[in-house]
PDB file of C-alpha atoms in Angstrom:
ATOM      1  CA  UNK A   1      21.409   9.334  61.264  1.00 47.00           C
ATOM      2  CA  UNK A   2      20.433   7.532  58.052  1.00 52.00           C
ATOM      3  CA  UNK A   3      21.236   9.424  54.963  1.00 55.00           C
ATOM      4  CA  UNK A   4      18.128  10.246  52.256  1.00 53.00           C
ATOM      5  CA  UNK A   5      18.493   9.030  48.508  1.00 61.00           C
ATOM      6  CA  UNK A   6      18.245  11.156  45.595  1.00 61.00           C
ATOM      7  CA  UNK A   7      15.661   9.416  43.908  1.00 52.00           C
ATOM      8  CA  UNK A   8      14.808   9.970  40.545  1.00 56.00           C
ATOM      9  CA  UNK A   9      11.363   9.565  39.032  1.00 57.00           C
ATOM     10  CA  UNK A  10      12.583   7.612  36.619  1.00 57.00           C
ATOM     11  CA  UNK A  11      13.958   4.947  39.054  1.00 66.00           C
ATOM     12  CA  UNK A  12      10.101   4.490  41.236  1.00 80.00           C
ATOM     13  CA  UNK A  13       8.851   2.730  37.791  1.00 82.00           C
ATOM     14  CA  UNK A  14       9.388  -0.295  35.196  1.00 83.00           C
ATOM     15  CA  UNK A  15       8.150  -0.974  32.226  1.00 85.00           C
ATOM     16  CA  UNK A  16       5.943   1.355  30.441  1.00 89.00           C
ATOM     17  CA  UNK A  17       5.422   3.543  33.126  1.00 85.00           C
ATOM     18  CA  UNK A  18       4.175   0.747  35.772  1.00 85.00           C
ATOM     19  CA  UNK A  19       4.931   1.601  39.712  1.00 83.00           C
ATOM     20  CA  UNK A  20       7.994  -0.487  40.742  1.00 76.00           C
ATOM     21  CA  UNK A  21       6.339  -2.010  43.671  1.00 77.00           C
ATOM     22  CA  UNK A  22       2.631  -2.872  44.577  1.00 81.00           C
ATOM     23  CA  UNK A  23       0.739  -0.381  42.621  1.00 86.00           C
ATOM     24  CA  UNK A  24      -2.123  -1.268  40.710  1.00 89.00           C
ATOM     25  CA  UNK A  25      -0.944  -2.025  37.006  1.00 90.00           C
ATOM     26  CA  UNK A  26      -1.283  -4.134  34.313  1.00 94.00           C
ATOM     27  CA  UNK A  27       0.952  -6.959  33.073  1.00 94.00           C
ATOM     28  CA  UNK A  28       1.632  -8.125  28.942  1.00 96.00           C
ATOM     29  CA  UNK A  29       3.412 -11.586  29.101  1.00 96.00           C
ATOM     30  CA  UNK A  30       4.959 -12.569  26.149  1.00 96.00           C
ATOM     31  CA  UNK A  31       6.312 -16.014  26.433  1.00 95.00           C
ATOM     32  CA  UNK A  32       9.451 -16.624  24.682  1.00 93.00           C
ATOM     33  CA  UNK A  33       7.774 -19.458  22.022  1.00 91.00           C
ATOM     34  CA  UNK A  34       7.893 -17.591  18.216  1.00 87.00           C
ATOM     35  CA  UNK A  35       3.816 -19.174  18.143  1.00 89.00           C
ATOM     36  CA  UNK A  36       2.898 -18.640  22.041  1.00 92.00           C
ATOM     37  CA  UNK A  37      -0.197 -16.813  22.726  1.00 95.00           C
ATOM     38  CA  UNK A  38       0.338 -13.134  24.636  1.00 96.00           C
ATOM     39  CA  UNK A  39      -1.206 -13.085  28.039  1.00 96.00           C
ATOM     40  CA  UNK A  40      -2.948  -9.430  29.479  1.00 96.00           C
ATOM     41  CA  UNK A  41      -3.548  -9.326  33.156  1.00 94.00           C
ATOM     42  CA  UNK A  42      -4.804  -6.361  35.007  1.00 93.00           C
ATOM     43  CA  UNK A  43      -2.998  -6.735  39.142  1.00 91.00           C
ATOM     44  CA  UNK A  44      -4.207  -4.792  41.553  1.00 89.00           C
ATOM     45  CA  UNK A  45      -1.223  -4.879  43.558  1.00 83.00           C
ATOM     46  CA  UNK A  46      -1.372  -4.374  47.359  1.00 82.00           C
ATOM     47  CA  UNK A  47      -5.800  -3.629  46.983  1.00 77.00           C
ATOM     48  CA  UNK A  48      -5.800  -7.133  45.353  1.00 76.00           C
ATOM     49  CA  UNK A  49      -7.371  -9.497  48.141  1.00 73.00           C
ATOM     50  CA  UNK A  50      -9.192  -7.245  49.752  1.00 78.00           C
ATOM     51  CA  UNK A  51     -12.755  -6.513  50.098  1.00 78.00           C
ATOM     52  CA  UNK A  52     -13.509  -9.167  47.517  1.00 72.00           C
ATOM     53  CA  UNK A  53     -11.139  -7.116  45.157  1.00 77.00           C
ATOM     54  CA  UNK A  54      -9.235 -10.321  43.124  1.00 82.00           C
ATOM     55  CA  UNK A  55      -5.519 -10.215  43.059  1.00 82.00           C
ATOM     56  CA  UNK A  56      -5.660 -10.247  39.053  1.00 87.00           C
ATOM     57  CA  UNK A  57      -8.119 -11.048  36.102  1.00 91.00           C
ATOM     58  CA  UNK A  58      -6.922 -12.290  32.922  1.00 93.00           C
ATOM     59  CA  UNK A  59      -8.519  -9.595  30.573  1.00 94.00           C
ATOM     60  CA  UNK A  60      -7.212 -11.181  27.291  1.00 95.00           C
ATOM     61  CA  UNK A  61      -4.849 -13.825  25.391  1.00 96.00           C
ATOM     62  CA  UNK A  62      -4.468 -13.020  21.802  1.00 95.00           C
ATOM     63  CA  UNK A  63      -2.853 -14.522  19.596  1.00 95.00           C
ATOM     64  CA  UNK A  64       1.134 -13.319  18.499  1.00 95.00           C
ATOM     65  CA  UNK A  65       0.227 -13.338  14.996  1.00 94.00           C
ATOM     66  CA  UNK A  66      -2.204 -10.573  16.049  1.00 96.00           C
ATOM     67  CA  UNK A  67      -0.079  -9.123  18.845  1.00 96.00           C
ATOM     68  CA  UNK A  68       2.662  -8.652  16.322  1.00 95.00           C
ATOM     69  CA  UNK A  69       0.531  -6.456  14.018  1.00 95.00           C
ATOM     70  CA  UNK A  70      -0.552  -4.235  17.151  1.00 96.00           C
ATOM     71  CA  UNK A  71       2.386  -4.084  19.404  1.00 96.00           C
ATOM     72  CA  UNK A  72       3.981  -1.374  17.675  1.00 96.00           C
ATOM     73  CA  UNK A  73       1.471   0.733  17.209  1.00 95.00           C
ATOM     74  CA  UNK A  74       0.954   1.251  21.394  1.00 96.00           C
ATOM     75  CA  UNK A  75       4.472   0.995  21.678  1.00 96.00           C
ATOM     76  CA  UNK A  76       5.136   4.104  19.973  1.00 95.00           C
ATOM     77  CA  UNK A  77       1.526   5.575  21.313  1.00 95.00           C
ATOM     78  CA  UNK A  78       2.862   5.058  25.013  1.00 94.00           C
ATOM     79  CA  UNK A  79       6.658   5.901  24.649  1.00 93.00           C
ATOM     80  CA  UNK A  80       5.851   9.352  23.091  1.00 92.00           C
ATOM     81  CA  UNK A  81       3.595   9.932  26.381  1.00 91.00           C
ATOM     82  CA  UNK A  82       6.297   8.620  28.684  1.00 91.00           C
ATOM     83  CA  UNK A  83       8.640  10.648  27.087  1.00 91.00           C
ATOM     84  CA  UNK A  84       6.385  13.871  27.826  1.00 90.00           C
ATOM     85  CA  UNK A  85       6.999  13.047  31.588  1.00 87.00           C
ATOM     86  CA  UNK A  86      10.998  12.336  30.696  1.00 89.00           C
ATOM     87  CA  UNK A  87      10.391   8.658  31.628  1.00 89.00           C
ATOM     88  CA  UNK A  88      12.386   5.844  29.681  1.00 86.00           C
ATOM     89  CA  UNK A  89      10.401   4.150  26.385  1.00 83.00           C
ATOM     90  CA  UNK A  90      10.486   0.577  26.802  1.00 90.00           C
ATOM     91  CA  UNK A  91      10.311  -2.205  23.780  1.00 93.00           C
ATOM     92  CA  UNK A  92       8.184  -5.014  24.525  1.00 94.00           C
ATOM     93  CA  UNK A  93      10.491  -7.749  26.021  1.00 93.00           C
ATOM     94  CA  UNK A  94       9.446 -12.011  26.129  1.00 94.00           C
ATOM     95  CA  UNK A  95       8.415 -12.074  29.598  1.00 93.00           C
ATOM     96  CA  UNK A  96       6.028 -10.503  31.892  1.00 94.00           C
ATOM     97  CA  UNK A  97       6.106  -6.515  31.027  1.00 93.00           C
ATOM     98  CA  UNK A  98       4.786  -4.155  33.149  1.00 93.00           C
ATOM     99  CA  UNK A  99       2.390  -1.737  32.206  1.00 93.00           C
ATOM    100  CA  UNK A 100       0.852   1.402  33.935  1.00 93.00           C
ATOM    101  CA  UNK A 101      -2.737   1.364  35.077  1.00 93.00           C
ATOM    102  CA  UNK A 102      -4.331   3.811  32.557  1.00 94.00           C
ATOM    103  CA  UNK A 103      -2.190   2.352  29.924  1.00 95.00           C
ATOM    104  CA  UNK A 104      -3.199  -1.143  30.431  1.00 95.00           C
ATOM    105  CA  UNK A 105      -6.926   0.153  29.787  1.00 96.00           C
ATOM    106  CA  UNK A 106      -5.798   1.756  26.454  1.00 96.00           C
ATOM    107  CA  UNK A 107      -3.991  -1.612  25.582  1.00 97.00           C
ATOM    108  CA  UNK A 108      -6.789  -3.503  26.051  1.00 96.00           C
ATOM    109  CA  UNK A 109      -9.089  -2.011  24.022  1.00 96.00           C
ATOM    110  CA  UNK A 110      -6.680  -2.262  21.070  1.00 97.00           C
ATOM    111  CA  UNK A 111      -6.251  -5.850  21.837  1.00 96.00           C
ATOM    112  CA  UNK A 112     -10.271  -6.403  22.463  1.00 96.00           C
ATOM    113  CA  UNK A 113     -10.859  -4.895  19.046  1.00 95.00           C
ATOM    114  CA  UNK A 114      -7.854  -7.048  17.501  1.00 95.00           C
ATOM    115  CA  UNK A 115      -8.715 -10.456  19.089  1.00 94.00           C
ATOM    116  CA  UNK A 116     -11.615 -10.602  16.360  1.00 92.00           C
ATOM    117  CA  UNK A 117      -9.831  -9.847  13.255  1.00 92.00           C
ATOM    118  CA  UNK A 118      -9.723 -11.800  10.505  1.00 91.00           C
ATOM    119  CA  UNK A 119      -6.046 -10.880   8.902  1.00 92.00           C
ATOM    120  CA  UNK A 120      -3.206  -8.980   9.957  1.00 92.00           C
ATOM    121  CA  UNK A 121      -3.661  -5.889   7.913  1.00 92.00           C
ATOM    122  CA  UNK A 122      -7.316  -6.111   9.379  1.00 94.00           C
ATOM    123  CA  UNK A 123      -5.055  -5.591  13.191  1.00 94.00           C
ATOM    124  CA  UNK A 124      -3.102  -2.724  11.815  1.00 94.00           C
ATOM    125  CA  UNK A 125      -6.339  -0.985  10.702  1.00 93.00           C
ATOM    126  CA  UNK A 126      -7.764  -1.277  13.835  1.00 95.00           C
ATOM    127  CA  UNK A 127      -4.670  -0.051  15.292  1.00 95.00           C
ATOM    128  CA  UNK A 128      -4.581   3.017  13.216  1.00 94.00           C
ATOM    129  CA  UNK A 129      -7.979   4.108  14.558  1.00 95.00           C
ATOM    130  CA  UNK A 130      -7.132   2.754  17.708  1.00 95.00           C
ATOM    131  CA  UNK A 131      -4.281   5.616  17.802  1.00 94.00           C
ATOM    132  CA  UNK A 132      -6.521   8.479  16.684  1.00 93.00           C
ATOM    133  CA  UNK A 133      -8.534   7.845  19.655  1.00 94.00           C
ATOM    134  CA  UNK A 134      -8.036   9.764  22.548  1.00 95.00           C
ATOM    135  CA  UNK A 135      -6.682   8.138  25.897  1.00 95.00           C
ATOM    136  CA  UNK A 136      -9.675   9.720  27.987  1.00 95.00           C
ATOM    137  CA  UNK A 137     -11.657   7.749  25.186  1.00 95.00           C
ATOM    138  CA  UNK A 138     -10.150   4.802  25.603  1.00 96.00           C
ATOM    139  CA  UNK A 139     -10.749   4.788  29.006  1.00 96.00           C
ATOM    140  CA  UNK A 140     -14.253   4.947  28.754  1.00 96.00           C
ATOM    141  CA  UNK A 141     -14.625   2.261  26.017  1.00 96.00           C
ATOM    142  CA  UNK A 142     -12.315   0.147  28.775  1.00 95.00           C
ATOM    143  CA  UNK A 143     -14.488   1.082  31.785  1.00 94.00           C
ATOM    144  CA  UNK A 144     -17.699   0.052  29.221  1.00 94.00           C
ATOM    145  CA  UNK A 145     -16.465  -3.076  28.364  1.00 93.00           C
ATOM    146  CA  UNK A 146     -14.667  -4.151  31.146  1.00 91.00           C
ATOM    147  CA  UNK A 147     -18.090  -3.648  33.134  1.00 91.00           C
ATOM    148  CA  UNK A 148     -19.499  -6.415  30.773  1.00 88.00           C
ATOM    149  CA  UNK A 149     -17.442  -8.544  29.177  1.00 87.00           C
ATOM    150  CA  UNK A 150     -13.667  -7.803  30.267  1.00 86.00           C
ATOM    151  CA  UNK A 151     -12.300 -11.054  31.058  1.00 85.00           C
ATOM    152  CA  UNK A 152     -10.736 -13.356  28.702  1.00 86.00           C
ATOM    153  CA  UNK A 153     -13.589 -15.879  28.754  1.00 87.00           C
ATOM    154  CA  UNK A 154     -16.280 -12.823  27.389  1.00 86.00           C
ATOM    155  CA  UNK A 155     -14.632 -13.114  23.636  1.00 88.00           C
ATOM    156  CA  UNK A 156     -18.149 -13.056  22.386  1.00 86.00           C
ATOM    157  CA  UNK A 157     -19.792 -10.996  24.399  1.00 84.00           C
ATOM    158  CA  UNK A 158     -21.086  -7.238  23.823  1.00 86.00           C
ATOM    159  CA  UNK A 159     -19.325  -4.761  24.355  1.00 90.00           C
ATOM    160  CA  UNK A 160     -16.001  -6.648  22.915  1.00 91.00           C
ATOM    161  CA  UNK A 161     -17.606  -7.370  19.618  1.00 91.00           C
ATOM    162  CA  UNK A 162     -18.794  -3.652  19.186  1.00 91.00           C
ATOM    163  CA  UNK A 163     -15.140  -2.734  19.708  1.00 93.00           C
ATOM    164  CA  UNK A 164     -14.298  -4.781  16.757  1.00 93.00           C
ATOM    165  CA  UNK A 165     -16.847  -3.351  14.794  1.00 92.00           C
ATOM    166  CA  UNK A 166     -16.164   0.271  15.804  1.00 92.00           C
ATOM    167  CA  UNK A 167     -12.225   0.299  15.079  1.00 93.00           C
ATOM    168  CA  UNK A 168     -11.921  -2.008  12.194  1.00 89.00           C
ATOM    169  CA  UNK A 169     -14.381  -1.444   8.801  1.00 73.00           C
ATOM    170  CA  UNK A 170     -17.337  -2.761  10.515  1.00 52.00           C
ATOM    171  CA  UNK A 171     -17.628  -5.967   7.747  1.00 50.00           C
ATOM    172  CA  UNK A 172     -19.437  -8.949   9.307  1.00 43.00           C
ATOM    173  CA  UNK A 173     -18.135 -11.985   7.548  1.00 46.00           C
ATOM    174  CA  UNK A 174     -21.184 -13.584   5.447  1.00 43.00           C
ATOM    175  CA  UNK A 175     -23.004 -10.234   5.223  1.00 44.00           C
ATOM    176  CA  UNK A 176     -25.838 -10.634   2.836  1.00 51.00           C
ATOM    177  CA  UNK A 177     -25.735  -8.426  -0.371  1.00 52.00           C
ATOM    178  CA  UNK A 178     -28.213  -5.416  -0.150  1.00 53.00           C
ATOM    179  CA  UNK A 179     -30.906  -5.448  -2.377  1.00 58.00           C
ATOM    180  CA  UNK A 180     -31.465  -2.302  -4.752  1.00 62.00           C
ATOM    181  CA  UNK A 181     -34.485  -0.444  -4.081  1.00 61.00           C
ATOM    182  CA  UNK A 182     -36.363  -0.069  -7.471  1.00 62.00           C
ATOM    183  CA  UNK A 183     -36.746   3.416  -8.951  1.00 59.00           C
ATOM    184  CA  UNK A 184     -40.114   5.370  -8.279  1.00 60.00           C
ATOM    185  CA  UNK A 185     -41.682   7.295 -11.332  1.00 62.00           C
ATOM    186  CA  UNK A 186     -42.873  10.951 -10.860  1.00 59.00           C
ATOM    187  CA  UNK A 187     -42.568  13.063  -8.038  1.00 62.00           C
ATOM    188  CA  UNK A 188     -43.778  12.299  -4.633  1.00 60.00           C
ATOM    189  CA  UNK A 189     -46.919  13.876  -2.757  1.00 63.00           C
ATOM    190  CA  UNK A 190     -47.181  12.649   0.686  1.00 63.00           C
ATOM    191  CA  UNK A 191     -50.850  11.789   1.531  1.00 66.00           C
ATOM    192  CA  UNK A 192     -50.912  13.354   5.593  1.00 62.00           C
ATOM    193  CA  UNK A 193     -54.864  12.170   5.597  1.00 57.00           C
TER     194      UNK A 193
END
């Protein structure tokens, strides 16, 4: 007779929360270059192949310069969350780092709304927003764009542009001064006929 493991929560997942084996998840890889670009891919695990389901997409590579000014930020978003279920809080490691489905979503929408910045304080105001957002919100902003533009070839597209827009100060580079509406004299009477 075969004897039955003890198993532990803790010890059926990697990473930040990812399924150890085959589940649908997200992966961050970091390559182990200082200037290297970082690499999100959403895998679908054992549903990947099937049905016309792809085995991954390549939702985003942004920059480190930009990763850098994010990656703390849903670090410490995701570990306090883990740490509610009494799951280990991982650091982001060079390599390929797994990440839990509904995480993943959350992390790209950070990243989406980074990859347009202009400066590195620009990233960490977008991640501040980004972490006063609820997760159920980020999901839908993920499901919205991801519907339209979510792979890493739709920088420019919709949805990804509005995220920028929405989480950082909303300045368009170039914007054209407003001009000042002139002052009307007396009071106004609004002629209906």
């Amino acid at each position: 007779m075969s004897q039955t493991k003890n198993v532990k929560p803790a010890d059926l997942v990697e990473g930040f929360g990812a399924a150890a084996f085959g589940a649908h998840i997200f992966r961050v890889e970091i390559p182990a270059a200082a200037k290297g670009d970082i690499t999100i891919i959403e895998d679908y695990g054992f549903k990947g192949g099937d049905n016309g389901v792809p085995q991954r997409e390549t939702r985003l590579v942004l920059p480190r310069r930009f990763w850098s000014a994010i990656a703390e930020t849903a670090r410490k978003d995701f570990a306090a969350r883990l740490k509610a279920k009494k799951l280990a809080s991982p650091r982001w490691t060079t390599g390929d780092n797994k990440v839990d489905r509904m995480l993943g979503k959350e992390l790209c929408v950070l990243a989406w709304a980074a990859e347009h910045a202009n400066s590195v304080d620009e990233c960490k105001a977008i991640a501040a927003k980004w972490a006063a957002l609820k997760p159920e919100e980020r999901w839908w902003l993920f499901s919205q764009t991801a519907a339209e533009a979510g792979l890493a070839d739709d920088k420019d597209a919709g949805w990804r542009k509005a995220l920028y827009h929405a989480l950082s100060s909303g300045k368009a580079e170039n914007k054209k001064p407003r001009s000042i509406r002139p002052a009307e004299d007396g009071p106004l009477t609004p002629q209906l006929f």
